[in-house]
Amino acid sequence: MGAIWAMATKDLRLLARDRSGFFWVLGMPILMAVFFGAIFGNDGPRAAMTVATVDLDGSARSQAFLKDLGENQGLELKPATLDAARDLVRKGDRVAYLVVPKGLGKGSLFAPDASVELEIGIDPKRKAEAGVLSGLIQQAWFSQLQATMADPQMMAAETARSRAELEGASDMDPGQRRALLDLIGSLDSLSATGGPMPSGGGGMQGPTIRQSPVTDDRAQPASSFEVTFPQGILWGFIGICTAFSQSMVRERTMGTLQRLRIAPVSRGQLLAGKALACLLTIFSVSALLLSLGSAMGVRVGTHVPMLALAVLCAGLGFVGLMVFLSVLGKTEQSVAGAGWAVMLLFSMSGGGMVPLMAMPQWMLSVSAFSPVRWGITALEGAIWRGYSLSEMLVPCGILLGFGAVFYCAGVAILSRR
């Protein structure tokens, strides 16, 4: 029994000394539990739906309506011009836009003019949220209606406005007009009692909401594959970088690193050679995946220069990360463990495992530090969001910055050994 106990304690000590192995035994389960708990839990504020608002009416009613809508914690309204709002949604910087048309303030709250429509545009990746936004718009509208009915003065003004519209509606059925005028008269009588009207909008009509495409057909994913293939390509980058990051320590364990150091090759040149091999592999895998995607309907041939720029910048960003990971450990196991741990963190926070829209607000802020997020943004921008060159500069510049920082950090660590 003593021998068995001694062997067991020996293995436990070895596990405790192996930092990468210990991370997968304890650190990773804790990380996964916290990550998915934060996403699916009800604690803390959720990420609000960012909506660009365009108030073409500029009336007191439209401003009060938007103010009421903006008080919903599920929405974050940001004023914009119409062109800017459409552009922000097309690029994915806003979930949706809302246009309040001219004439909204002149209509009646009880029966808004059907020709005056509220226009919304939604990010094609987040179509499911269009229904949520429409529901919140209707809620804000009836909240305005309820506030009007609770105020006798506002109620009197609103019924007077509605009566004038009905009397001027020459194309309305006389019987229907008479019935509505009687209803308004009853509301006037009830309001004249001086007390607040009963809450609720039963029988009242909300505004018409029309959903418009963000821009042209190109700014819509042709199929779900145009959304999933950018993520698949990024997972390919992750696998390649993790595999190449072990090559340096493999050179050390096989003794070839010592021979390379004797040769007239600097440490920087040694890392640059491995980086080039990693980058060429990234290009090859990207070409294969895009060819497969093209066969499945992904539009890869329309904006080839933009797509090439996205792959190049994302590839360089991950190559820099590979160089950094390759010098983190002294054994293949430790480098592999550290590599996958870092990559999984970037993938989880960058939308590679769970869509960004499902994340809480604090995790969305963290995602800005993930190259996975910016890689997906650049690839989507080139494939179906229709990014211009200037729009591509933001994600591409951030990816190149990631690559440069990680590469320099890797060279600095290696030079100290």
XYZ file of C-alpha atoms in Angstrom:
417
model
C 0.000 0.000 0.000
C 2.876 2.308 0.820
C 4.379 1.854 -2.632
C 1.036 2.575 -4.288
C 0.603 5.723 -2.205
C 4.104 6.873 -3.041
C 3.474 6.393 -6.771
C 0.178 8.261 -6.536
C 1.689 11.236 -4.683
C 4.524 11.324 -7.184
C 2.063 11.636 -10.073
C 0.085 14.304 -8.218
C 3.247 16.336 -7.646
C 4.183 16.034 -11.308
C 0.707 17.245 -12.272
C 0.969 20.208 -9.901
C 4.359 21.145 -11.394
C 3.030 20.912 -14.956
C 1.381 24.313 -15.295
C -0.216 23.636 -18.680
C -1.561 20.271 -17.555
C -2.827 21.781 -14.320
C -4.606 24.480 -16.317
C -6.582 21.887 -18.308
C -7.400 19.956 -15.138
C -8.622 22.914 -13.081
C -8.324 26.215 -14.912
C -10.229 25.288 -18.056
C -13.285 23.826 -16.275
C -13.508 26.973 -14.143
C -13.120 29.146 -17.224
C -15.844 27.308 -19.150
C -18.218 27.425 -16.193
C -17.713 31.165 -15.735
C -17.911 31.885 -19.476
C -21.175 30.091 -20.188
C -22.622 31.147 -16.837
C -21.971 34.773 -17.717
C -23.630 34.338 -21.113
C -26.712 32.383 -20.145
C -27.166 33.778 -16.641
C -29.567 36.562 -15.727
C -27.132 38.478 -13.527
C -25.750 41.795 -14.699
C -26.834 43.991 -17.601
C -27.140 42.389 -21.018
C -25.662 44.052 -24.029
C -28.187 46.577 -25.263
C -29.274 46.535 -28.904
C -27.574 49.539 -30.450
C -29.972 51.357 -32.779
C -29.168 54.377 -34.944
C -32.160 56.735 -34.933
C -33.070 59.172 -37.698
C -35.719 61.732 -36.685
C -36.934 63.277 -39.953
C -40.038 64.713 -38.260
C -38.323 66.689 -35.520
C -41.643 67.299 -33.758
C -42.303 67.226 -30.045
C -44.160 63.947 -30.486
C -41.336 62.230 -32.383
C -38.832 63.393 -29.770
C -41.084 62.186 -26.937
C -41.538 58.850 -28.729
C -37.779 58.354 -29.144
C -37.189 59.411 -25.542
C -39.702 56.842 -24.361
C -38.172 54.191 -26.615
C -34.659 55.011 -25.388
C -35.655 54.474 -21.761
C -35.926 50.750 -22.466
C -32.793 49.109 -21.023
C -32.645 46.695 -23.940
C -31.967 49.510 -26.403
C -29.200 52.039 -26.846
C -30.297 54.773 -29.251
C -27.738 56.854 -31.092
C -28.878 59.685 -33.412
C -27.505 59.655 -36.957
C -28.269 60.821 -40.463
C -30.107 58.398 -42.737
C -27.083 57.545 -44.891
C -24.832 57.174 -41.852
C -27.393 54.973 -40.086
C -27.676 52.604 -43.051
C -23.906 52.499 -43.386
C -23.389 51.742 -39.680
C -25.800 48.808 -39.841
C -24.266 47.502 -43.068
C -20.824 47.476 -41.454
C -22.142 45.791 -38.313
C -21.393 48.780 -36.069
C -25.107 49.061 -35.167
C -27.645 46.282 -34.847
C -30.421 48.287 -36.514
C -31.586 51.719 -37.529
C -34.969 53.392 -37.041
C -36.328 56.196 -39.208
C -39.131 58.402 -37.855
C -40.671 59.925 -41.013
C -42.002 63.392 -41.552
C -45.665 63.814 -40.670
C -45.646 61.542 -37.642
C -46.318 64.450 -35.306
C -49.311 65.631 -37.343
C -51.159 62.332 -37.201
C -53.319 60.952 -34.429
C -51.986 58.655 -31.746
C -55.268 56.715 -31.804
C -55.187 55.968 -35.523
C -51.871 56.949 -37.103
C -51.848 57.645 -40.825
C -51.135 54.352 -42.600
C -49.077 56.208 -45.195
C -46.659 57.330 -42.470
C -44.466 54.332 -41.779
C -41.654 53.827 -39.343
C -38.719 52.323 -41.212
C -36.276 49.909 -39.630
C -33.199 48.215 -41.065
C -31.522 45.286 -39.348
C -28.071 43.726 -39.546
C -28.507 40.641 -41.787
C -26.671 38.515 -39.195
C -29.209 39.492 -36.530
C -32.556 39.159 -38.280
C -34.056 37.474 -35.231
C -33.836 40.780 -33.368
C -36.074 42.580 -35.887
C -39.148 41.184 -34.130
C -37.821 42.293 -30.752
C -37.215 45.816 -32.044
C -40.698 46.011 -33.615
C -42.234 44.922 -30.329
C -40.317 47.543 -28.351
C -41.367 50.239 -30.867
C -45.010 49.274 -30.450
C -44.546 49.256 -26.671
C -43.119 52.794 -26.717
C -45.955 53.957 -28.988
C -48.666 52.641 -26.684
C -46.774 54.034 -23.710
C -47.176 57.455 -25.366
C -50.838 56.718 -25.932
C -51.291 55.721 -22.297
C -49.585 58.899 -21.086
C -51.872 60.969 -23.326
C -55.009 59.268 -22.015
C -53.878 59.852 -18.431
C -53.560 63.630 -18.981
C -56.956 65.416 -19.527
C -55.388 68.340 -21.399
C -53.340 66.155 -23.698
C -56.380 63.925 -24.163
C -58.540 66.872 -25.217
C -55.929 68.065 -27.704
C -55.539 64.568 -29.131
C -59.281 63.980 -29.559
C -59.613 67.380 -31.246
C -56.830 66.433 -33.651
C -58.434 63.062 -34.344
C -61.879 64.636 -34.892
C -60.431 67.098 -37.408
C -58.706 64.285 -39.315
C -61.868 62.191 -39.428
C -63.995 65.078 -40.655
C -61.478 65.748 -43.413
C -61.233 62.124 -44.527
C -63.552 62.297 -47.550
C -62.736 58.775 -48.734
C -63.777 57.137 -45.458
C -66.973 55.148 -45.186
C -69.621 57.490 -43.630
C -70.806 54.834 -41.200
C -67.280 54.123 -40.005
C -66.576 57.860 -39.672
C -69.748 58.347 -37.612
C -68.819 55.457 -35.312
C -65.306 56.821 -34.741
C -66.636 60.334 -34.086
C -69.046 58.884 -31.534
C -66.128 57.053 -29.913
C -64.100 60.257 -29.738
C -67.104 62.072 -28.291
C -67.352 59.418 -25.598
C -63.655 59.823 -24.825
C -64.188 63.593 -24.551
C -67.059 63.055 -22.127
C -65.021 60.662 -20.020
C -62.032 63.002 -20.043
C -64.272 65.912 -18.972
C -64.913 64.171 -15.657
C -61.404 65.321 -14.698
C -60.018 61.902 -13.725
C -57.363 59.902 -15.541
C -58.490 57.603 -18.307
C -58.178 53.844 -17.857
C -54.774 52.557 -18.989
C -54.376 50.280 -21.975
C -54.782 50.671 -25.701
C -57.312 48.004 -26.525
C -58.716 48.535 -29.981
C -56.197 51.276 -30.783
C -53.905 51.031 -33.760
C -50.123 51.199 -33.561
C -47.789 52.629 -36.202
C -46.966 50.762 -39.383
C -43.415 49.418 -39.342
C -41.644 48.655 -42.597
C -38.398 46.701 -42.664
C -35.949 47.797 -45.350
C -32.776 46.117 -46.622
C -29.645 47.730 -45.287
C -28.241 48.564 -48.720
C -28.002 46.617 -51.950
C -28.234 42.861 -52.356
C -24.527 42.421 -51.747
C -24.849 43.563 -48.135
C -26.921 40.483 -47.362
C -25.366 37.055 -46.817
C -26.417 34.913 -49.767
C -26.613 31.899 -47.484
C -25.699 30.790 -43.983
C -22.369 29.581 -45.387
C -21.275 33.193 -45.890
C -21.589 33.587 -42.123
C -20.096 30.245 -41.091
C -17.124 30.113 -43.480
C -15.361 33.185 -42.015
C -15.643 31.513 -38.610
C -14.361 28.253 -40.089
C -11.364 30.011 -41.619
C -10.522 31.591 -38.258
C -10.680 28.178 -36.612
C -8.240 27.019 -39.292
C -5.891 29.869 -38.306
C -6.165 28.830 -34.664
C -5.240 25.218 -35.441
C -2.319 26.220 -37.663
C -0.867 28.657 -35.130
C -1.163 26.175 -32.289
C 0.560 23.480 -34.353
C 3.385 25.767 -35.521
C 3.920 27.205 -32.046
C 5.244 23.805 -30.930
C 7.902 23.692 -33.643
C 10.358 25.879 -31.742
C 10.371 23.738 -28.633
C 10.493 20.658 -30.853
C 13.678 22.040 -32.407
C 15.084 22.377 -28.907
C 14.186 18.872 -27.754
C 15.533 17.329 -30.963
C 18.777 19.277 -30.708
C 18.380 21.045 -34.038
C 17.927 24.423 -32.357
C 21.489 24.297 -31.029
C 22.802 23.525 -34.506
C 20.773 26.387 -35.978
C 22.234 28.780 -33.416
C 25.740 27.756 -34.435
C 24.843 28.504 -38.043
C 25.012 32.139 -39.247
C 21.319 32.667 -38.520
C 20.025 35.199 -35.993
C 17.156 34.470 -33.618
C 15.032 36.948 -35.514
C 15.716 35.154 -38.799
C 14.928 31.828 -37.157
C 11.526 33.080 -35.972
C 10.900 34.830 -39.298
C 11.448 31.546 -41.150
C 8.914 29.763 -38.978
C 6.542 32.699 -39.338
C 6.809 32.515 -43.131
C 6.047 28.790 -43.126
C 3.048 29.431 -40.876
C 1.829 32.247 -43.129
C 2.117 30.104 -46.281
C 0.125 27.367 -44.571
C -2.534 29.913 -43.612
C -2.757 31.047 -47.244
C -3.083 27.452 -48.446
C -5.783 26.537 -45.934
C -7.664 29.779 -46.648
C -7.571 29.071 -50.392
C -8.892 25.545 -49.853
C -11.684 26.667 -47.532
C -12.693 29.538 -49.811
C -12.724 27.202 -52.814
C -14.995 24.870 -50.906
C -17.122 27.828 -49.824
C -17.371 29.049 -53.413
C -18.756 25.656 -54.419
C -21.370 26.083 -51.671
C -22.432 29.559 -52.771
C -20.045 31.837 -50.866
C -19.249 34.856 -53.056
C -15.461 34.833 -53.072
C -14.861 36.045 -56.629
C -16.592 39.433 -56.533
C -14.183 41.358 -54.312
C -10.999 39.313 -54.594
C -8.606 42.181 -53.647
C -10.554 42.893 -50.435
C -10.690 39.211 -49.581
C -6.962 38.837 -50.215
C -6.306 41.846 -47.977
C -8.461 40.363 -45.211
C -6.709 36.985 -45.371
C -3.264 38.624 -45.475
C -3.870 40.869 -42.459
C -5.602 38.177 -40.419
C -2.836 35.748 -41.324
C -0.095 38.170 -40.236
C -1.934 38.854 -36.996
C -2.109 35.162 -36.139
C 1.476 34.540 -37.248
C 2.635 37.118 -34.714
C 0.556 35.363 -32.085
C 2.121 32.027 -33.082
C 5.629 33.429 -32.561
C 4.661 34.647 -29.104
C 3.124 31.316 -28.115
C 6.132 29.347 -29.394
C 8.410 30.802 -26.707
C 6.017 30.524 -23.757
C 7.074 27.040 -22.629
C 10.018 24.672 -22.575
C 8.192 21.477 -23.531
C 5.833 20.632 -26.368
C 3.088 19.868 -23.845
C 3.411 23.211 -22.098
C 3.452 25.181 -25.364
C 0.474 23.229 -26.716
C -1.431 23.753 -23.481
C -0.666 27.451 -23.340
C -1.436 27.830 -27.043
C -4.854 26.225 -26.882
C -5.683 28.064 -23.660
C -4.898 31.449 -25.235
C -6.641 30.568 -28.493
C -9.768 29.350 -26.754
C -9.890 32.553 -24.722
C -9.641 34.626 -27.894
C -12.214 32.452 -29.639
C -14.702 32.547 -26.764
C -14.426 36.307 -26.325
C -14.249 37.068 -30.044
C -17.441 35.354 -31.184
C -15.826 32.159 -32.478
C -17.878 29.922 -30.159
C -20.882 32.034 -29.143
C -22.300 34.927 -31.211
C -21.364 38.355 -29.878
C -25.042 39.336 -29.654
C -25.549 36.722 -26.903
C -22.803 38.156 -24.719
C -23.224 40.513 -21.772
C -21.977 44.069 -22.097
C -18.710 43.558 -20.236
C -17.777 40.613 -22.457
C -18.448 42.676 -25.571
C -15.886 45.158 -24.304
C -13.398 42.322 -23.795
C -13.997 41.087 -27.351
C -12.277 44.194 -28.715
C -8.983 42.611 -27.591
C -9.552 39.379 -29.532
C -7.989 38.935 -33.001
C -10.733 36.388 -33.727
C -13.354 39.138 -33.648
C -11.446 41.388 -36.019
C -10.564 38.497 -38.320
C -14.243 37.589 -38.686
C -15.108 41.264 -39.222
C -12.534 41.624 -42.008
C -13.592 38.417 -43.792
C -17.298 39.263 -43.579
C -16.546 42.782 -44.797
C -14.821 41.356 -47.870
C -17.318 38.575 -48.598
C -20.783 40.075 -48.068
C -20.783 43.357 -46.137
C -19.307 45.225 -49.095
C -16.567 47.030 -47.179
C -14.681 49.716 -49.047
C -10.904 49.996 -48.730
C -11.184 52.696 -46.080
C -13.639 50.556 -44.081
C -11.295 47.574 -44.279
C -8.463 49.596 -42.791
C -9.918 49.431 -39.272
C -10.079 45.624 -38.769
C -6.972 45.075 -40.901
C -5.003 47.699 -39.008
C -5.986 46.190 -35.665
C -4.988 42.697 -36.861
C -1.604 43.980 -38.038
C -1.170 45.710 -34.688
C -1.897 42.457 -32.858
C 0.634 40.654 -35.043
C 3.364 43.252 -34.541
C 2.951 43.372 -30.761
C 2.941 39.591 -30.327
C 5.848 39.097 -32.746
C 8.033 41.657 -30.952
C 7.117 40.129 -27.591
C 8.092 36.673 -28.867
C 11.445 37.899 -30.200
C 12.130 39.713 -26.914
C 11.435 36.586 -24.840
C 13.599 34.412 -27.088
C 16.510 36.881 -26.987
C 16.664 36.564 -23.183
C 17.248 32.815 -23.343
